[in-house]
XYZ file of C-alpha atoms in Angstrom:
712
model
C 102.818 102.048 130.295
C 99.631 104.353 129.958
C 98.051 101.723 127.368
C 98.450 98.800 130.103
C 95.468 101.020 131.805
C 93.175 101.660 129.415
C 90.805 99.409 131.062
C 87.621 100.967 129.210
C 88.982 99.711 126.099
C 87.302 96.915 124.322
C 88.552 93.523 123.956
C 89.395 93.375 120.683
C 91.837 97.081 120.924
C 93.044 95.720 123.945
C 94.076 92.640 122.190
C 95.403 94.659 119.210
C 97.139 97.028 121.446
C 98.632 93.575 123.166
C 99.998 92.298 119.784
C 101.227 95.763 118.469
C 103.029 95.985 121.384
C 104.641 92.716 121.136
C 105.995 93.316 117.929
C 107.435 95.740 118.953
C 109.754 93.662 121.502
C 107.826 95.288 124.305
C 107.463 92.229 125.419
C 106.381 93.041 129.390
C 103.227 95.784 128.359
C 102.143 92.748 125.914
C 101.712 90.646 128.370
C 100.143 92.790 131.022
C 97.501 93.000 128.564
C 97.097 89.694 127.635
C 96.584 89.029 131.475
C 93.664 90.898 132.140
C 92.043 89.395 129.052
C 92.994 86.327 129.134
C 91.677 86.245 133.468
C 88.178 87.969 131.999
C 87.852 84.397 129.484
C 89.236 86.034 126.208
C 90.171 82.562 124.420
C 92.990 84.483 122.010
C 94.645 86.552 124.835
C 94.441 83.075 126.775
C 96.194 81.664 123.246
C 98.255 84.457 123.251
C 99.809 84.092 126.475
C 100.142 80.811 126.607
C 102.409 81.325 123.760
C 104.344 83.866 125.794
C 104.625 81.260 129.232
C 106.167 79.241 126.444
C 109.020 81.152 125.013
C 109.670 83.189 128.628
C 108.552 86.603 126.364
C 107.364 89.191 129.347
C 106.964 86.655 131.823
C 109.168 84.031 133.280
C 109.200 80.531 130.833
C 106.735 78.248 132.552
C 105.187 75.404 130.934
C 102.645 74.608 133.615
C 101.039 78.389 133.144
C 101.276 77.795 129.418
C 99.309 74.433 129.854
C 96.974 75.911 132.244
C 96.030 78.868 129.149
C 96.012 76.957 126.662
C 93.382 74.193 128.116
C 91.587 77.559 129.005
C 91.364 78.829 125.802
C 90.492 75.515 123.744
C 87.590 75.042 125.748
C 86.254 77.698 124.634
C 87.141 78.353 121.570
C 85.306 77.276 118.636
C 88.251 77.753 115.953
C 89.881 74.444 115.790
C 92.744 75.707 113.520
C 93.354 78.341 115.845
C 93.297 75.759 118.819
C 95.534 73.404 116.652
C 98.072 76.512 116.104
C 98.443 77.415 119.298
C 98.888 73.840 120.608
C 101.782 73.604 118.054
C 103.184 76.852 118.728
C 103.469 75.819 122.644
C 104.980 72.399 121.604
C 107.273 74.131 119.458
C 108.401 76.703 122.121
C 108.672 73.708 124.905
C 110.946 71.497 122.253
C 113.200 74.561 121.124
C 113.381 75.416 125.248
C 114.691 71.732 126.054
C 116.914 71.771 122.958
C 118.436 74.976 124.296
C 118.537 73.738 127.847
C 117.833 77.007 129.386
C 116.673 77.411 132.976
C 113.681 75.863 134.382
C 110.120 77.425 135.376
C 111.027 78.825 139.095
C 109.451 76.108 141.212
C 110.132 74.443 145.001
C 113.444 73.040 142.978
C 115.454 76.539 143.191
C 113.121 78.915 145.156
C 110.080 77.683 147.825
C 108.484 81.106 147.520
C 106.576 80.858 143.749
C 103.751 77.984 143.240
C 104.692 78.268 139.160
C 102.998 81.099 138.558
C 103.458 84.956 137.612
C 100.672 87.385 138.922
C 98.419 88.857 136.095
C 100.115 91.629 134.914
C 103.745 90.653 136.197
C 105.619 93.929 135.079
C 104.796 97.171 133.637
C 106.260 98.436 130.320
C 107.176 101.431 129.344
C 106.243 102.239 125.769
C 109.399 104.082 124.604
C 113.235 102.888 124.748
C 115.284 104.611 127.095
C 119.495 105.390 128.424
C 121.903 105.239 131.263
C 124.025 106.548 133.877
C 125.425 105.681 137.205
C 123.350 107.870 139.984
C 122.793 107.008 143.859
C 119.160 106.030 144.447
C 116.910 108.524 145.579
C 115.251 107.806 148.906
C 112.147 106.368 149.071
C 109.132 108.489 148.728
C 106.529 107.216 150.889
C 106.543 104.440 153.861
C 104.511 101.382 153.656
C 100.972 101.425 154.496
C 99.654 98.562 156.851
C 97.125 96.497 155.172
C 98.526 92.745 156.192
C 96.621 93.170 159.781
C 93.308 91.643 158.336
C 94.598 88.818 156.923
C 95.948 87.775 159.743
C 92.769 87.064 161.820
C 90.701 86.212 158.812
C 88.928 82.847 158.515
C 89.896 80.233 155.712
C 88.085 80.022 152.440
C 88.936 76.049 152.299
C 89.769 73.023 154.840
C 93.070 73.511 156.437
C 95.665 71.066 157.937
C 96.648 71.620 161.631
C 99.842 73.862 161.987
C 101.856 70.900 163.084
C 100.811 68.884 159.988
C 101.002 71.479 157.289
C 104.030 71.012 155.274
C 105.231 73.643 152.673
C 106.735 70.905 150.630
C 103.453 68.875 150.532
C 101.603 71.760 149.235
C 103.763 72.642 146.488
C 103.704 68.850 145.337
C 99.883 69.268 145.463
C 100.213 72.595 143.409
C 102.379 71.294 140.646
C 98.987 68.337 140.342
C 96.840 71.487 140.089
C 94.993 70.366 143.362
C 94.967 73.658 144.686
C 92.709 72.521 147.570
C 95.030 70.416 149.297
C 97.990 73.297 148.317
C 96.046 75.831 150.200
C 95.117 73.563 153.180
C 98.902 73.149 154.176
C 100.022 76.714 153.157
C 97.645 78.489 154.935
C 98.321 77.235 158.282
C 101.785 78.337 157.827
C 100.948 81.716 156.376
C 98.862 82.236 159.448
C 102.332 81.275 161.152
C 104.276 83.782 159.573
C 106.068 81.892 157.028
C 106.880 84.319 154.094
C 107.243 81.839 151.195
C 103.480 80.808 152.288
C 101.755 84.030 152.471
C 103.239 84.936 149.142
C 102.382 81.511 147.518
C 98.483 81.810 149.152
C 98.595 85.375 148.045
C 99.220 83.865 144.335
C 96.162 81.843 144.542
C 93.593 84.342 145.863
C 94.774 86.364 142.760
C 94.339 83.888 140.224
C 91.843 82.219 141.751
C 92.936 78.616 141.868
C 90.519 76.326 144.079
C 88.928 79.758 145.321
C 87.209 82.912 144.032
C 89.505 85.537 142.809
C 89.950 87.885 145.571
C 92.131 90.711 144.940
C 92.131 92.025 148.353
C 92.821 88.830 149.843
C 95.660 88.809 147.477
C 96.813 92.475 148.285
C 96.931 92.110 152.149
C 98.806 88.498 152.097
C 101.418 89.651 149.583
C 101.672 92.714 152.350
C 102.475 90.358 154.870
C 104.958 88.385 152.716
C 106.673 91.641 151.869
C 106.787 93.254 155.298
C 108.602 90.168 156.151
C 111.223 90.843 153.182
C 110.238 88.146 150.291
C 111.253 90.703 147.325
C 109.144 88.850 145.202
C 106.814 90.107 147.191
C 107.498 93.098 147.483
C 107.731 93.264 144.093
C 104.101 92.046 143.306
C 103.003 94.144 146.183
C 104.226 96.873 144.077
C 102.136 95.906 141.005
C 99.051 95.173 142.884
C 99.328 99.389 143.824
C 100.435 100.216 140.787
C 97.485 98.930 139.010
C 94.729 98.980 141.819
C 94.302 95.656 141.642
C 92.180 94.999 145.229
C 93.556 98.254 146.621
C 93.203 101.479 145.492
C 95.591 102.699 142.670
C 98.721 103.777 144.594
C 101.981 105.142 142.658
C 103.832 106.170 145.630
C 103.128 102.623 147.573
C 104.388 101.349 144.278
C 107.814 103.288 144.180
C 107.997 102.636 147.424
C 107.906 98.397 147.224
C 109.479 98.413 143.670
C 112.251 99.822 145.871
C 112.468 97.615 148.497
C 112.446 94.888 145.964
C 114.861 96.571 143.911
C 117.027 97.298 146.612
C 117.045 93.505 147.097
C 118.707 92.967 143.886
C 114.897 91.708 142.128
C 115.289 92.420 138.463
C 111.749 92.802 137.523
C 111.420 95.573 140.407
C 114.482 97.615 138.986
C 113.236 97.199 135.619
C 109.529 98.802 136.714
C 111.287 101.650 139.329
C 113.239 103.101 136.432
C 109.722 103.024 134.544
C 108.515 104.848 137.603
C 111.419 107.375 137.772
C 110.857 107.583 133.774
C 107.616 108.392 133.894
C 107.129 110.478 137.120
C 104.564 108.389 138.273
C 104.882 108.009 142.070
C 107.804 110.058 142.039
C 109.325 113.165 140.518
C 110.756 112.272 136.965
C 113.970 111.373 137.199
C 115.973 110.002 133.581
C 119.019 109.530 134.917
C 117.553 107.510 137.887
C 115.744 105.713 135.386
C 118.950 104.466 133.561
C 120.204 104.006 136.848
C 117.514 101.042 137.862
C 117.011 100.262 134.210
C 120.618 99.315 133.420
C 120.501 97.305 137.323
C 117.953 95.399 136.150
C 120.200 94.911 132.235
C 123.349 93.521 134.004
C 121.395 90.696 136.026
C 120.645 89.844 132.636
C 117.116 91.122 132.468
C 116.781 91.281 128.453
C 113.737 93.636 128.275
C 116.191 96.128 130.763
C 118.854 95.388 128.236
C 117.172 96.278 125.375
C 115.496 99.224 127.178
C 118.750 100.462 128.378
C 120.597 100.099 124.854
C 118.048 102.397 123.312
C 119.119 105.401 126.160
C 122.013 105.533 125.429
C 121.204 105.324 121.621
C 119.051 108.691 122.476
C 121.383 109.801 125.143
C 117.965 109.701 127.531
C 120.041 109.741 131.144
C 123.322 110.706 130.007
C 124.890 111.669 126.993
C 124.715 109.503 123.862
C 126.774 106.432 123.975
C 126.454 104.753 121.156
C 129.246 101.966 122.004
C 127.263 101.183 125.340
C 123.795 101.266 123.128
C 125.652 98.293 120.300
C 127.283 96.329 123.670
C 123.486 96.124 125.391
C 121.788 95.422 122.119
C 123.950 92.710 121.747
C 123.293 91.118 125.001
C 119.496 90.916 124.087
C 119.763 89.691 120.953
C 122.042 86.919 122.358
C 118.837 86.461 124.631
C 116.764 86.140 121.317
C 115.419 89.454 121.870
C 114.232 90.092 118.237
C 113.615 93.895 118.190
C 117.606 94.087 120.046
C 118.581 91.930 116.811
C 116.834 94.439 114.696
C 118.617 97.379 115.777
C 121.838 95.644 115.503
C 121.133 95.425 111.624
C 120.463 98.964 111.586
C 123.532 100.122 113.537
C 125.878 97.768 111.541
C 124.173 99.372 108.164
C 125.111 102.585 108.879
C 128.313 101.978 110.495
C 126.918 103.110 114.136
C 129.575 101.952 116.760
C 130.512 99.220 114.257
C 132.359 98.842 111.017
C 129.805 99.495 108.570
C 128.911 96.087 106.431
C 126.250 95.398 104.179
C 126.558 91.419 104.658
C 126.556 91.279 108.590
C 123.308 93.999 108.466
C 122.169 91.324 106.365
C 122.658 88.371 108.903
C 121.212 90.180 111.823
C 117.860 91.402 109.167
C 117.377 87.916 108.608
C 117.656 86.923 112.199
C 115.192 89.407 113.193
C 112.740 88.808 110.399
C 112.372 85.059 110.969
C 111.432 86.232 114.601
C 108.615 88.392 112.912
C 110.033 91.598 113.199
C 108.327 93.679 110.397
C 110.695 95.822 109.942
C 113.434 93.251 109.572
C 111.184 91.646 106.947
C 111.026 94.766 105.060
C 114.578 95.438 105.480
C 115.425 91.654 103.962
C 113.413 92.581 101.270
C 115.503 95.730 100.168
C 118.750 93.608 100.819
C 117.479 91.349 97.903
C 116.215 94.060 95.905
C 119.301 95.776 95.797
C 122.097 93.423 96.471
C 122.799 94.650 99.586
C 124.781 92.572 101.398
C 123.326 89.409 99.524
C 122.951 88.102 96.139
C 120.596 90.355 94.049
C 117.016 88.277 93.441
C 114.050 90.047 92.534
C 111.853 86.751 93.293
C 113.156 86.719 96.964
C 112.558 90.164 97.397
C 109.185 89.905 96.345
C 108.563 87.723 98.883
C 109.463 89.230 101.847
C 108.097 91.989 100.754
C 104.932 90.642 100.357
C 105.038 89.128 104.245
C 105.763 93.134 105.489
C 102.998 94.208 103.384
C 100.362 92.045 104.785
C 101.885 92.750 108.167
C 101.137 96.494 107.582
C 104.046 97.625 106.995
C 103.341 100.635 104.210
C 107.181 101.143 102.911
C 107.416 97.264 102.092
C 104.114 97.710 100.563
C 105.643 100.757 98.391
C 109.019 98.649 97.274
C 106.415 95.299 96.349
C 104.440 98.287 94.436
C 107.962 99.048 92.983
C 108.628 95.647 91.791
C 104.912 94.865 90.031
C 105.584 98.026 88.350
C 109.023 96.956 86.724
C 108.122 93.172 86.670
C 110.987 92.355 88.873
C 110.848 89.353 90.061
C 107.107 88.835 89.084
C 104.955 89.855 86.095
C 104.873 93.230 85.533
C 101.084 94.517 87.053
C 100.594 97.965 86.501
C 97.118 97.699 88.094
C 98.382 95.660 91.197
C 101.232 98.915 91.299
C 98.950 101.140 91.118
C 96.818 99.567 94.200
C 99.646 99.115 95.875
C 100.715 103.096 95.492
C 97.333 103.733 95.990
C 96.664 101.920 99.151
C 100.196 103.598 101.052
C 99.696 107.382 99.489
C 96.272 107.445 101.044
C 97.431 105.660 104.198
C 100.274 108.278 104.052
C 103.378 107.280 102.775
C 105.580 110.196 101.206
C 107.408 108.286 98.577
C 103.889 106.194 97.493
C 102.683 109.811 97.237
C 105.335 110.920 95.011
C 105.167 108.224 93.152
C 101.546 108.448 92.637
C 102.273 112.147 91.170
C 104.794 110.865 88.953
C 102.434 107.975 87.205
C 99.815 110.702 87.104
C 102.187 113.003 85.405
C 103.757 110.696 83.184
C 100.772 108.495 82.133
C 102.429 105.379 83.398
C 99.558 103.072 82.815
C 96.829 105.551 83.722
C 95.332 108.805 81.433
C 97.622 111.878 81.967
C 95.711 114.009 85.124
C 97.542 117.162 85.751
C 95.447 117.666 88.746
C 95.942 114.275 90.198
C 99.281 114.229 89.248
C 99.621 118.000 91.417
C 97.347 116.556 94.641
C 99.415 113.758 95.405
C 102.788 115.752 94.825
C 101.332 118.249 97.218
C 100.651 115.518 99.582
C 104.185 114.083 99.400
C 105.404 117.795 99.240
C 103.685 118.453 102.822
C 105.231 115.738 103.858
C 108.579 117.244 103.766
C 109.852 114.576 100.615
C 112.606 117.390 98.594
C 111.760 116.171 95.202
C 108.128 116.836 95.551
C 108.030 120.223 96.648
C 110.474 120.757 93.920
C 107.427 119.739 91.451
C 104.786 121.408 93.011
C 106.990 124.288 92.969
C 107.743 124.469 89.066
C 103.671 123.273 88.678
C 103.233 126.790 90.521
C 105.225 128.578 87.855
C 104.163 126.940 85.054
C 100.659 126.549 85.731
C 100.881 122.960 85.496
C 97.293 121.273 87.383
C 96.929 124.058 89.159
C 96.562 127.964 88.606
C 100.174 129.993 88.093
C 100.967 131.483 91.769
C 104.516 132.174 91.665
C 104.754 133.201 95.240
C 104.007 129.611 96.079
C 106.464 128.566 93.799
C 109.128 130.568 95.559
C 107.951 128.994 98.672
C 107.845 125.431 97.694
C 111.380 126.210 95.922
C 112.514 127.402 99.062
C 111.978 124.201 101.109
C 113.303 121.994 99.078
C 116.066 124.060 98.440
C 116.727 124.458 101.846
C 116.679 120.539 102.182
C 119.566 120.309 99.236
C 117.837 119.986 96.084
C 120.085 121.501 93.385
C 117.056 121.183 90.826
C 115.108 123.489 93.586
C 118.057 125.664 94.244
C 118.979 126.630 90.808
C 114.956 127.691 89.855
C 114.973 129.791 93.207
C 118.118 131.671 91.976
C 116.338 132.423 88.570
C 113.045 133.163 90.638
C 114.856 135.836 92.072
C 117.139 136.936 89.092
C 113.682 137.672 87.568
C 111.747 139.032 90.268
C 109.114 135.960 90.102
C 106.999 135.795 93.053
C 109.930 137.676 94.730
C 111.175 141.053 94.654
C 113.839 141.029 92.235
C 117.390 140.466 94.184
C 120.759 139.291 91.803
C 122.257 138.893 95.460
C 120.533 136.402 96.032
C 120.161 134.964 92.728
C 123.780 134.640 92.675
C 123.935 132.886 96.082
C 121.828 130.321 94.937
C 123.320 130.095 91.629
C 126.958 129.353 93.570
C 125.495 127.293 95.797
C 124.525 124.678 93.204
C 127.118 125.120 91.080
C 129.710 124.423 94.295
C 127.776 121.322 94.764
C 128.963 120.384 90.765
C 125.622 121.080 88.440
C 126.907 121.892 85.599
C 123.840 124.003 84.483
C 124.767 126.513 87.378
C 128.350 126.368 86.583
C 127.638 127.439 82.481
C 125.137 130.454 84.226
C 127.745 131.639 86.927
C 130.545 131.680 83.889
C 128.107 133.852 81.870
C 127.013 136.157 84.582
C 130.626 136.477 85.178
C 131.274 137.115 81.290
C 128.114 139.401 80.763
C 128.424 141.316 84.130
C 124.904 139.912 84.891
C 124.215 140.049 88.721
C 127.764 140.327 89.046
C 131.038 142.455 88.804
C 131.806 141.387 85.117
C 134.887 139.311 85.451
C 136.154 137.209 82.514
C 138.983 135.603 84.454
C 135.627 134.363 86.996
C 134.084 133.423 83.714
C 136.582 131.325 82.493
C 136.437 129.678 85.977
C 133.263 128.300 86.084
C 133.290 127.578 81.981
C 135.808 125.472 82.346
C 133.993 123.495 85.637
C 131.022 122.981 83.413
C 133.051 122.058 80.307
C 134.697 118.841 82.399
C 131.227 117.846 83.170
C 130.433 118.267 78.839
C 128.913 121.260 79.223
C 127.746 121.809 75.369
C 127.178 125.431 75.800
C 129.598 125.997 78.306
C 132.135 124.598 75.847
C 131.357 126.898 73.288
C 131.542 129.840 75.430
C 134.726 128.621 76.777
C 135.861 128.381 72.664
C 134.928 132.295 72.528
C 137.364 133.287 75.741
C 140.389 131.604 74.001
C 139.337 132.787 70.600
C 139.231 136.650 71.720
C 141.638 135.935 74.456
C 139.056 136.997 77.159
C 140.192 135.814 80.675
C 142.796 133.641 79.019
C 145.944 134.013 76.845
C 144.414 133.886 72.739
C 144.682 130.530 71.512
C 142.775 130.382 68.420
C 143.992 126.910 67.832
C 142.174 125.751 70.754
C 139.418 127.834 70.739
C 139.147 125.679 67.121
C 139.013 122.619 69.045
C 136.511 123.189 71.557
C 133.913 124.624 68.320
C 134.360 121.429 66.804
C 133.362 119.310 70.019
C 130.393 121.648 70.609
C 128.864 121.444 67.058
C 126.770 118.249 67.521
C 125.030 119.975 70.279
C 124.098 122.760 67.624
C 125.134 125.473 69.685
C 124.563 128.890 67.914
C 127.880 130.708 69.288
C 129.829 128.097 68.092
C 128.253 126.990 64.611
C 128.881 130.832 63.790
C 132.810 131.407 65.017
C 133.442 127.893 62.937
C 131.455 129.008 60.038
C 133.645 132.508 59.959
C 136.746 130.094 60.340
C 135.776 128.242 57.639
C 134.878 131.592 55.764
C 138.176 132.877 56.321
C 140.416 129.763 56.173
C 141.582 129.969 59.804
C 142.463 126.981 61.233
C 140.851 125.127 58.745
C 141.068 124.842 55.197
C 138.354 127.734 53.228
C 135.192 126.016 52.234
C 132.155 128.403 51.679
C 130.020 125.890 51.245
C 130.494 124.736 54.751
C 130.253 127.950 56.107
C 126.941 128.651 54.810
C 125.916 125.044 56.032
C 127.163 126.337 59.791
C 125.564 130.074 59.600
C 122.137 128.683 58.348
C 122.040 126.076 61.466
C 122.996 129.092 63.649
C 120.149 131.391 61.652
C 117.746 129.376 61.620
C 117.910 129.276 65.528
C 117.848 133.417 65.587
C 121.270 133.985 65.839
C 121.574 137.292 65.007
C 125.487 137.683 63.970
C 124.964 134.436 61.935
C 121.615 135.666 60.091
C 124.210 138.812 59.258
C 126.878 136.550 58.140
C 123.966 134.400 55.702
C 123.028 137.266 54.526
C 126.482 138.650 53.739
C 126.927 134.759 51.981
C 123.765 135.863 49.635
C 124.865 139.304 49.154
C 128.354 138.200 47.237
C 127.287 134.725 46.223
C 129.579 133.200 48.204
C 129.284 129.262 48.982
C 125.700 129.908 47.453
C 124.025 131.527 44.568
C 124.137 135.131 44.667
C 120.544 136.255 45.713
C 120.177 139.844 46.735
C 116.499 139.453 47.609
C 117.434 136.834 50.581
C 120.520 138.665 51.361
C 117.740 142.065 52.167
C 115.378 138.587 54.260
C 118.705 138.325 56.655
C 120.031 141.236 57.022
C 116.132 142.242 57.806
C 115.790 139.705 61.002
C 119.337 140.216 62.231
C 118.925 143.968 62.051
C 115.635 143.304 64.111
C 117.490 142.219 66.670
C 119.541 145.276 66.794
C 122.867 143.488 65.385
C 124.837 147.055 64.092
C 126.437 145.475 60.995
C 123.203 143.850 59.613
C 121.354 147.249 60.191
C 124.182 149.254 58.138
C 123.582 146.559 55.376
C 120.093 146.473 55.164
C 120.266 150.336 54.904
C 123.124 150.144 52.279
C 120.698 147.804 50.236
C 117.209 149.855 50.318
C 119.123 152.840 50.171
C 121.498 152.588 46.978
């Protein structure tokens, strides 16, 4: 609502605000902003206002008003294409209306107190959505200000009929023919004589400047005269006069008073606006329950904007406890009245299975309906659905089509997805340059997913030269916005000094932020930092906490790490049974090092019944990964002919593979094979060299053998 009263804003800014409000489903606020600009002669606003009247968005549907504002705009605009498009939009809307057989504009036929026109700024619209519960309305905050008396003694602005000759119906027919002077001549004497309907219509003539100069003060006085006689419509319009300061000093307390008078007569628009006054604390103490009470009153009478607002309030828990079932019901009612954003909300709830069975296909149907009504976010969701095959057969070309529409309307997420399609060549020819433009555009505008993607592009040199500093810059931006994967990578870069100076403390901080969001890689690395005292005081208990957390979530590396810790007693009390348990979990995920270590546990009978055959099978399973422990163990089995036919050549081959990786016991064993000529030609010099390598790693058998060779 605040935006509605920024009267000092430039016309283009106000027009942009109106279009933004309309795009968000806030039709009333859009109408309010456009009415003011249209009255001031802004052709673009007049075009848009004509559309609102033709569609009944934010105002009552009114073909006469639509035509009036279209003519006003066309007479000022030098843009023929804009004028032609606007006229075409109006014609289509009116044709749709006739086909739908919806209600006709308010005229004498159904309510003679409205002259086929609505005041400027028909309603006050909130900029956020709301919820509801039934509460008793509080008493009015103030009494009415007496302002009608002056108008009853003033002089007419045009020639008027004698009271005896004045006919209300004749005035209405003249008005419909746009013969405003004749209408005035009939209504003025009736209004002076106390006819509330004539008073209301006379107020509208002065407010709109139809046949007379615009005179908001006189309009306010005539509204007041009709309002004091109990006309709900006049009370509602008088409330708007007070709320917006149209001809009278702005007075929210008086606005609340008259909104309440009209609302108590079941005038839906007044109920809606009274809800807003309570929600925003204007003219009355802020009260979310009262706000919901009045919003829901308007919704129950079929007010589509009220239905949308009430749905949002039940969804958010404003004014009552969260009630997603009611939220769904009100969104559905609003959607049935073609409220596009309500339809979009139904899509979101169906997609997530909120208050209704989850269904990708039904969600797609809702998104498609909203997308056809130009809801930008819905267009993006339709694109995502086609891209992922979510609720509809995958079609990359259709996905691109919808992403293009939403991206052209400045939806950053849609632009990001469009960039992915250009990058991967899905639905169109791959274009790394265009992809880079889209990623840069959206990343610069603050889209964290695009920032993360740019970081990866620069890090991996995807279509650009590798630039570690640029990679770090974009990853940091995404990390600062809460992207967990980016936070992890920023931590890695601080730890390794990639694109930034090494800073272990900073690495720990970013690992922590990512770990708190559940990123398993960050949790594992955080455990490593605590285990090794990097960037933080060494703390094996905290290291164990993070390793255990990651392992419990199914990470095979963490499971292996825990098994190794329990096997060696590193940071925990040594426990072979626990070691076997964690090794087995990692083995179930085909973790080759865990397979090798579990084989060792079976060979030695540590934490499990000794089973050399099982050990042999596990070692054999781990061979392709060339895990040193498994290679060395298998070589010994071949050397000694246990569980397999003795084969010194195979033993030497396996010892060599493990020795090349620096495995001390394999280096000792290979030295022994050279010393005694088993599987290789006897070579004391090579034997001594391998003993030396193993001895330097404190291998006791190698040290003894080396001492014997050096001191025969």
